[in-house]
Short mmCIF file of C-alpha atoms in Angstrom, two decimals:
data_model
loop_
_atom_site.label_atom_id
_atom_site.label_comp_id
_atom_site.label_asym_id
_atom_site.label_seq_id
_atom_site.Cartn_x
_atom_site.Cartn_y
_atom_site.Cartn_z
CA MET B 1 122.54 -74.17 20.55
CA LYS B 2 125.87 -75.92 21.21
CA ARG B 3 125.81 -77.63 17.79
CA LEU B 4 124.96 -74.33 16.08
CA MET B 5 127.92 -72.66 17.79
CA ASP B 6 130.16 -75.53 16.67
CA LEU B 7 129.05 -75.15 13.05
CA VAL B 8 129.30 -71.37 12.87
CA ILE B 9 132.65 -70.99 14.64
CA SER B 10 134.41 -73.98 13.06
CA GLY B 11 133.22 -73.04 9.57
CA THR B 12 134.19 -69.39 9.98
CA VAL B 13 137.66 -70.14 11.37
CA LEU B 14 138.38 -72.73 8.66
CA LEU B 15 137.42 -70.17 6.02
CA LEU B 16 139.54 -67.42 7.56
CA LEU B 17 142.57 -69.67 8.02
CA SER B 18 142.30 -71.38 4.63
CA PRO B 19 145.24 -69.40 3.09
CA VAL B 20 147.48 -70.39 6.03
CA LEU B 21 146.31 -73.99 5.88
CA VAL B 22 147.12 -74.20 2.15
CA VAL B 23 150.67 -73.01 2.86
CA VAL B 24 151.11 -75.52 5.68
CA ILE B 25 149.81 -78.35 3.49
CA LEU B 26 152.27 -77.46 0.70
CA ILE B 27 155.21 -77.29 3.14
CA LEU B 28 154.33 -80.67 4.65
CA LYS B 29 153.92 -82.20 1.20
CA LEU B 30 157.43 -81.03 0.27
CA THR B 31 159.21 -81.97 3.52
CA GLY B 32 159.39 -84.65 6.19
CA GLU B 33 157.02 -87.54 5.54
CA ARG B 34 155.64 -85.74 2.43
CA GLU B 35 152.13 -86.13 3.79
CA ALA B 36 149.93 -83.35 5.16
CA PHE B 37 147.34 -85.21 7.24
CA TYR B 38 147.03 -88.31 9.29
CA PHE B 39 144.03 -89.80 11.02
CA GLN B 40 144.49 -91.09 14.54
CA ASP B 41 141.97 -93.36 16.24
CA ARG B 42 140.60 -91.79 19.41
CA VAL B 43 137.85 -92.73 21.85
CA GLY B 44 134.80 -90.58 21.14
CA PHE B 45 131.16 -90.16 22.11
CA MET B 46 129.73 -93.26 23.82
CA GLY B 47 133.11 -94.95 23.55
CA LYS B 48 133.00 -95.19 19.77
CA ILE B 49 136.41 -95.06 18.04
CA ILE B 50 136.63 -92.02 15.77
CA PRO B 51 139.42 -90.93 13.38
CA VAL B 52 140.70 -87.51 14.46
CA THR B 53 142.33 -85.34 11.79
CA LYS B 54 145.73 -83.78 12.47
CA PHE B 55 148.60 -82.29 10.53
CA VAL B 56 151.58 -84.62 10.31
CA THR B 57 154.11 -83.52 12.92
CA MET B 58 155.90 -86.76 13.79
CA VAL B 59 157.51 -89.63 11.91
CA LYS B 60 155.32 -92.51 10.82
CA ASN B 61 154.47 -95.15 13.40
CA SER B 62 155.61 -92.85 16.22
CA PRO B 63 153.05 -94.33 18.72
CA ASN B 64 155.06 -97.56 18.49
CA ILE B 65 158.50 -95.94 18.74
CA GLY B 66 160.45 -94.72 21.78
CA THR B 67 158.17 -93.41 24.50
CA ARG B 68 155.14 -94.33 22.36
CA ASP B 69 152.09 -92.20 23.30
CA ILE B 70 154.11 -89.97 25.65
CA THR B 71 155.72 -87.01 23.85
CA LEU B 72 158.90 -85.55 25.31
CA ARG B 73 160.36 -82.09 25.05
CA ASN B 74 162.62 -82.08 21.97
CA ASP B 75 161.25 -85.51 21.07
CA PRO B 76 163.39 -86.90 18.21
CA ARG B 77 160.26 -88.28 16.54
CA VAL B 78 158.95 -84.76 15.90
CA LEU B 79 159.65 -83.45 12.41
CA PRO B 80 161.34 -80.02 11.98
CA VAL B 81 158.17 -78.34 10.69
CA GLY B 82 156.20 -80.31 13.26
CA LYS B 83 157.94 -78.50 16.12
CA PHE B 84 156.51 -75.18 14.97
CA LEU B 85 153.08 -76.64 14.30
CA ARG B 86 152.90 -78.23 17.74
CA LYS B 87 154.17 -75.15 19.59
CA SER B 88 151.74 -72.86 17.77
CA LYS B 89 148.93 -75.46 18.05
CA LEU B 90 148.38 -75.21 14.28
CA ASN B 91 148.61 -79.00 14.24
CA GLU B 92 145.19 -79.10 15.90
CA VAL B 93 143.47 -76.80 13.36
CA PRO B 94 142.38 -79.64 11.01
CA GLN B 95 140.22 -80.90 13.86
CA LEU B 96 137.96 -77.93 13.18
CA TRP B 97 136.77 -80.04 10.24
CA ASP B 98 135.98 -82.84 12.69
CA VAL B 99 133.92 -80.29 14.63
CA PHE B 100 132.17 -79.11 11.47
CA VAL B 101 131.10 -82.64 10.48
CA GLY B 102 130.04 -83.51 14.03
CA LYS B 103 132.71 -85.94 15.25
CA LEU B 104 133.86 -83.42 17.86
CA SER B 105 132.50 -80.36 19.59
CA LEU B 106 134.47 -77.15 20.04
CA VAL B 107 134.51 -77.72 23.80
CA GLY B 108 134.41 -81.02 25.64
CA TRP B 109 136.70 -83.65 27.13
CA ARG B 110 139.80 -84.28 25.05
CA PRO B 111 139.55 -87.53 23.03
CA LEU B 112 142.49 -89.86 23.65
CA MET B 113 143.89 -92.90 21.94
CA PRO B 114 142.42 -96.10 23.42
CA LYS B 115 145.60 -96.85 25.39
CA GLY B 116 145.65 -93.40 26.96
CA PHE B 117 141.92 -93.45 27.64
CA ALA B 118 142.37 -96.74 29.50
CA ASP B 119 144.65 -94.90 31.96
CA TYR B 120 141.67 -92.92 33.24
CA PRO B 121 140.05 -94.29 36.39
CA GLN B 122 137.11 -96.52 35.43
CA TRP B 123 134.52 -94.12 36.83
CA VAL B 124 135.89 -91.32 34.65
CA GLN B 125 135.75 -93.48 31.52
CA GLU B 126 132.13 -94.41 32.17
CA LYS B 127 131.10 -90.83 32.90
CA ILE B 128 132.69 -88.64 30.24
CA VAL B 129 131.76 -90.73 27.19
CA HIS B 130 128.17 -89.55 27.57
CA VAL B 131 129.33 -86.09 26.40
CA LYS B 132 130.82 -85.41 22.97
CA PRO B 133 134.61 -84.85 23.14
CA GLY B 134 136.02 -81.51 22.10
CA LEU B 135 138.76 -79.66 20.31
CA THR B 136 139.54 -77.97 23.60
CA GLY B 137 138.27 -78.21 27.15
CA ILE B 138 139.17 -77.58 30.76
CA GLY B 139 141.52 -80.57 30.74
CA SER B 140 143.24 -79.38 27.56
CA LEU B 141 143.53 -75.88 28.99
CA VAL B 142 145.13 -76.93 32.27
CA PHE B 143 147.38 -79.51 30.59
CA ARG B 144 148.26 -77.33 27.60
CA ASP B 145 151.98 -77.97 28.19
CA GLU B 146 151.85 -81.58 29.31
CA GLU B 147 155.37 -82.05 27.95
CA ALA B 148 156.65 -79.75 30.73
CA ILE B 149 155.31 -82.19 33.34
CA ILE B 150 156.93 -85.13 31.58
CA ALA B 151 160.21 -83.19 31.34
CA ARG B 152 160.08 -82.46 35.07
CA ALA B 153 159.38 -86.12 35.86
CA GLN B 154 162.28 -87.15 33.64
CA LYS B 155 164.56 -84.67 35.40
CA ASP B 156 163.49 -86.07 38.78
CA GLY B 157 164.27 -89.60 37.65
CA ARG B 158 160.62 -90.65 37.72
CA ASP B 159 159.28 -93.46 35.58
CA LEU B 160 157.43 -91.56 32.85
CA ARG B 161 154.61 -94.06 32.45
CA GLN B 162 154.12 -94.09 36.22
CA CYS B 163 153.94 -90.27 36.28
CA TYR B 164 151.40 -90.36 33.48
CA ARG B 165 149.19 -92.91 35.22
CA GLU B 166 149.53 -91.76 38.84
CA ASP B 167 149.83 -87.96 38.49
CA ILE B 168 148.51 -86.75 35.14
CA MET B 169 145.58 -89.01 34.29
CA PRO B 170 143.76 -89.06 37.66
CA PHE B 171 143.77 -85.25 37.84
CA LYS B 172 142.92 -84.80 34.17
CA GLY B 173 140.02 -87.18 34.77
CA GLU B 174 138.79 -85.00 37.64
CA LEU B 175 138.89 -81.94 35.37
CA GLU B 176 137.01 -83.65 32.54
CA SER B 177 134.46 -84.91 35.06
CA TRP B 178 134.02 -81.35 36.36
CA TYR B 179 133.18 -80.19 32.84
CA VAL B 180 130.55 -82.91 32.43
CA ASP B 181 128.97 -81.73 35.71
CA HIS B 182 128.99 -78.05 34.64
CA PRO B 183 127.58 -77.90 31.09
CA GLY B 184 126.53 -74.62 29.52
CA ILE B 185 127.19 -72.16 26.71
CA LEU B 186 128.77 -69.67 29.12
CA THR B 187 131.23 -72.28 30.37
CA ASP B 188 132.07 -73.25 26.78
CA PHE B 189 132.56 -69.63 25.77
CA LYS B 190 134.87 -68.96 28.72
CA ILE B 191 136.93 -72.06 27.88
CA LEU B 192 137.25 -70.94 24.24
CA VAL B 193 138.40 -67.47 25.25
CA ALA B 194 140.78 -68.86 27.87
CA THR B 195 142.23 -71.27 25.29
CA ALA B 196 142.87 -68.40 22.86
CA ILE B 197 144.63 -66.40 25.60
CA ALA B 198 146.72 -69.43 26.60
CA VAL B 199 147.85 -69.94 22.99
CA LEU B 200 148.95 -66.29 22.74
CA PHE B 201 150.43 -66.16 26.23
CA PRO B 202 151.70 -69.66 27.18
CA ARG B 203 152.69 -68.64 30.72
CA TRP B 204 149.22 -67.30 31.55
CA ARG B 205 147.58 -69.13 34.45
CA GLY B 206 144.62 -66.83 35.04
CA PHE B 207 142.16 -69.55 34.08
CA TRP B 208 142.39 -70.91 37.62
CA ASN B 209 140.35 -67.87 38.68
CA TRP B 210 137.90 -68.08 35.78
CA PHE B 211 136.30 -71.34 36.81
CA PRO B 212 135.39 -71.38 40.52
CA GLY B 213 135.27 -74.83 41.97
CA ILE B 214 137.44 -76.63 39.43
CA PRO B 215 139.56 -79.35 41.06
CA LYS B 216 143.10 -78.49 42.13
CA PRO B 217 145.97 -80.98 41.83
CA GLN B 218 147.19 -82.80 44.92
CA SER B 219 150.35 -84.12 43.25
CA PRO B 220 153.42 -81.99 44.15
CA ILE B 221 154.83 -82.21 40.62
CA LEU B 222 151.56 -80.95 39.14
CA GLN B 223 151.25 -78.18 41.71
CA ASP B 224 154.75 -76.99 40.85
CA VAL B 225 154.53 -77.17 37.04
CA LEU B 226 150.94 -75.92 36.79
CA GLY B 227 151.56 -73.03 39.17
CA VAL B 228 149.07 -74.00 41.84
CA THR B 229 149.66 -73.09 45.46
CA PRO B 230 149.18 -76.15 47.74
#
């Protein structure tokens, strides 16, 4: 049932958005790096490395430049067109193809680059790989604006890598673990709807009430930025 939903929804959305995608591809081909797509290695199902498809939004070799795998607000590595694509989340649309061909599911834990995945606690790494990663998920929903957390840490004079490892990744791991423990079409459907609402209304935080029992952050910086009352 889950695979059928992945096929039907991803195929339908790709078809409906095809005129927009053609325009985006042409713009990217004519600007910036003059390339439309890039394929980034991520950790997938059972720990296998999979190439995830994305629109080009940053300069080449950006994971090895500046803050590497941590993206800042107004990051100088982001291309002009890339800013719009990232803000609108259109940069993630090509991953619907990855869903269609079976590399990803619509809903699951968010696949990370090997270096980022290694920042998860070991127990999280061992647990979540037994479920196929997704285009969206409870972790992606809660951390939709991860750059805001990094910006807050930067403002507070925190070491950004330390914030990522000690604040972001442990809690994100708890969320992804929660999803693995609560599988079901209804949960997936609610996450998809909540994701759509969050894209249209970035300040919306109603998802905290949609999923009873999801972990709440203990880190003060996460509580503040994510709008969670201690």
